[in-house]
């Protein structure tokens, strides 16, 4: 019998004379041949890394925002405090005077100057006085009624007198004006 010589497939000659051997799979073939499980693991690792980067970016953003807020707050305080130093200088000047050589009129005039300077500082920050005139309508948003009194001259629900000035900045009431409000004409039994 005739026996054929067997040659391993890896050593089979190609028509051009070279031996064909199975070539090693390329990287792209390996990736495409990788199991779906390995592919999912790689995607998960990428997603976890992206999440960590996003979290770190957000934490840096929060830190920078907090620092900016602190700087803005400090700057705002300085903008208010600097002008008040001028008011304090005027008070110090008044206190440095010889009490025996100063008249009551001079003291009163000095206090008026300090008040005017303080009002100028407040005005510079957009703070305006709420100072209702007698007979003005009571405004619950800008006035605080602490007394209700009968009045022949002022209509019911109107301001009789201001007891303390209020302050407003824009639409924000910093402190309402404290007022006495008319309860109307006195009754016969009063």
Coordinates of C-alpha atoms in Angstrom, one line a residue:
X1 CA 0.0 0.0 0.0
X2 CA 1.0 3.4 -0.7
X3 CA 1.4 5.6 2.3
X4 CA 1.1 9.3 1.9
X5 CA 3.5 11.3 3.8
X6 CA 1.5 13.6 6.0
X7 CA 2.7 17.1 6.5
X8 CA 1.3 19.3 9.2
X9 CA -0.9 22.0 7.9
X10 CA 1.3 24.6 9.3
X11 CA 4.1 23.5 7.0
X12 CA 2.0 23.3 3.8
X13 CA 3.7 25.1 1.0
X14 CA 1.8 27.8 -0.8
X15 CA 1.9 28.0 -4.5
X16 CA 4.5 30.7 -4.3
X17 CA 6.8 28.5 -2.3
X18 CA 6.5 29.7 1.2
X19 CA 5.1 27.8 4.1
X20 CA 1.8 29.0 5.4
X21 CA 1.6 29.3 9.1
X22 CA -1.4 30.7 10.9
X23 CA -0.5 34.3 11.7
X24 CA -0.9 35.7 15.1
X25 CA -4.1 37.7 15.5
X26 CA -3.6 41.5 15.4
X27 CA -4.7 43.8 18.2
X28 CA -7.9 44.7 16.5
X29 CA -8.7 41.1 16.0
X30 CA -8.0 40.4 19.6
X31 CA -10.3 43.2 20.6
X32 CA -13.0 41.9 18.4
X33 CA -12.4 38.4 19.5
X34 CA -12.5 39.4 23.2
X35 CA -15.4 38.2 25.1
X36 CA -18.4 40.6 25.7
X37 CA -17.6 40.4 29.4
X38 CA -14.1 41.8 28.8
X39 CA -15.6 44.5 26.6
X40 CA -18.1 45.5 29.3
X41 CA -15.3 45.5 31.9
X42 CA -13.3 48.0 29.8
X43 CA -16.4 50.2 29.3
X44 CA -17.1 50.1 33.0
X45 CA -13.5 51.1 33.8
X46 CA -13.7 54.0 31.3
X47 CA -17.1 55.1 32.8
X48 CA -15.7 54.9 36.4
X49 CA -12.7 57.0 35.3
X50 CA -14.9 59.6 33.6
X51 CA -17.1 59.8 36.7
X52 CA -14.1 60.3 39.0
X53 CA -12.8 63.1 36.7
X54 CA -16.2 64.7 36.6
X55 CA -16.4 64.5 40.4
X56 CA -13.0 66.0 40.9
X57 CA -13.9 68.8 38.4
X58 CA -17.1 69.5 40.3
X59 CA -15.3 69.5 43.7
X60 CA -12.7 72.0 42.3
X61 CA -15.6 74.1 41.0
X62 CA -17.2 74.1 44.4
X63 CA -13.9 75.1 46.1
X64 CA -13.3 77.9 43.7
X65 CA -16.9 79.1 44.0
X66 CA -16.6 79.2 47.8
X67 CA -13.3 81.1 47.6
X68 CA -14.8 83.6 45.2
X69 CA -17.8 84.0 47.5
X70 CA -15.5 84.7 50.5
X71 CA -13.5 87.2 48.5
X72 CA -16.7 89.0 47.3
X73 CA -18.1 89.1 50.8
X74 CA -14.8 90.5 52.2
X75 CA -14.8 93.1 49.4
X76 CA -18.4 94.1 50.1
X77 CA -17.6 94.5 53.8
X78 CA -14.6 96.7 53.0
X79 CA -16.8 98.9 50.7
X80 CA -19.1 99.5 53.6
X81 CA -16.5 99.9 56.4
X82 CA -14.1 102.3 54.6
X83 CA -16.7 105.2 54.4
X84 CA -17.6 104.5 58.1
X85 CA -14.1 105.3 59.1
X86 CA -14.7 108.9 58.1
X87 CA -17.7 109.0 60.4
X88 CA -15.6 107.5 63.2
X89 CA -12.9 110.2 62.6
X90 CA -15.5 112.9 63.1
X91 CA -16.6 111.3 66.4
X92 CA -13.0 111.0 67.6
X93 CA -12.4 114.7 66.7
X94 CA -15.5 115.7 68.8
X95 CA -14.3 113.6 71.7
X96 CA -10.8 115.1 71.6
X97 CA -12.3 118.6 72.4
X98 CA -12.0 120.1 75.9
X99 CA -15.4 119.5 77.4
X100 CA -15.1 122.7 79.5
X101 CA -14.4 124.8 76.4
X102 CA -17.2 123.5 74.2
X103 CA -20.7 124.9 74.2
X104 CA -23.9 122.9 74.0
X105 CA -24.5 124.4 70.5
X106 CA -21.1 123.3 69.3
X107 CA -21.8 119.7 70.6
X108 CA -25.2 119.7 68.9
X109 CA -23.7 121.0 65.7
X110 CA -21.0 118.3 65.8
X111 CA -23.5 115.6 66.4
X112 CA -25.5 116.9 63.4
X113 CA -22.3 116.8 61.2
X114 CA -21.7 113.2 62.2
X115 CA -25.3 112.3 61.4
X116 CA -25.1 114.0 58.1
X117 CA -21.9 112.2 57.3
X118 CA -23.5 108.9 58.3
X119 CA -26.5 109.5 56.1
X120 CA -24.2 110.4 53.2
X121 CA -22.4 107.0 53.6
X122 CA -25.8 105.2 53.7
X123 CA -27.0 107.1 50.7
X124 CA -23.8 106.0 48.9
X125 CA -24.9 102.4 49.4
X126 CA -28.4 103.1 48.2
X127 CA -29.9 103.1 51.8
X128 CA -32.7 105.6 52.1
X129 CA -34.7 106.7 55.2
X130 CA -38.3 105.8 55.7
X131 CA -39.6 108.9 57.4
X132 CA -43.4 109.1 57.0
X133 CA -45.1 112.5 57.6
X134 CA -48.1 112.8 59.9
X135 CA -51.2 111.9 57.9
X136 CA -49.4 109.5 55.6
X137 CA -51.2 106.3 54.9
X138 CA -50.0 103.4 57.0
X139 CA -47.9 100.9 54.9
X140 CA -47.6 97.6 56.6
X141 CA -44.5 96.8 54.4
X142 CA -42.6 99.9 55.4
X143 CA -44.1 100.9 58.8
X144 CA -44.5 99.1 62.1
X145 CA -47.3 100.3 64.2
X146 CA -46.6 100.1 67.9
X147 CA -49.3 102.5 69.1
X148 CA -52.9 103.1 68.1
X149 CA -54.3 106.4 69.3
X150 CA -57.5 108.4 68.7
X151 CA -56.9 111.6 66.7
X152 CA -59.2 114.4 65.6
X153 CA -56.6 115.7 63.1
X154 CA -55.5 112.4 61.5
X155 CA -57.8 110.0 59.7
X156 CA -58.1 106.4 60.9
X157 CA -55.3 104.1 59.6
X158 CA -52.9 107.0 59.0
X159 CA -49.6 107.8 60.7
X160 CA -49.9 110.2 63.6
X161 CA -46.2 110.5 64.2
X162 CA -42.9 108.7 63.5
X163 CA -41.2 107.2 66.6
X164 CA -38.2 105.8 64.8
X165 CA -36.9 106.3 61.3
X166 CA -36.9 103.2 59.1
X167 CA -34.4 102.3 56.3
X168 CA -34.8 100.7 52.9
X169 CA -32.3 99.7 50.3
X170 CA -34.0 99.4 46.9
X171 CA -37.0 97.1 47.5
X172 CA -35.6 95.6 50.7
X173 CA -36.8 97.1 53.9
X174 CA -33.8 97.0 56.3
X175 CA -35.9 98.3 59.2
X176 CA -39.5 99.5 59.1
X177 CA -40.3 103.0 60.5
X178 CA -41.8 102.7 63.9
X179 CA -45.0 104.8 64.0
X180 CA -48.1 105.7 66.0
X181 CA -51.3 105.1 64.0
X182 CA -54.6 106.9 64.3
X183 CA -57.6 104.8 65.5
X184 CA -59.9 107.6 64.3
X185 CA -61.7 110.4 66.1
X186 CA -62.0 109.9 69.8
X187 CA -65.3 108.5 70.9
X188 CA -67.6 110.2 73.4
X189 CA -66.6 107.7 76.1
X190 CA -62.9 108.5 75.8

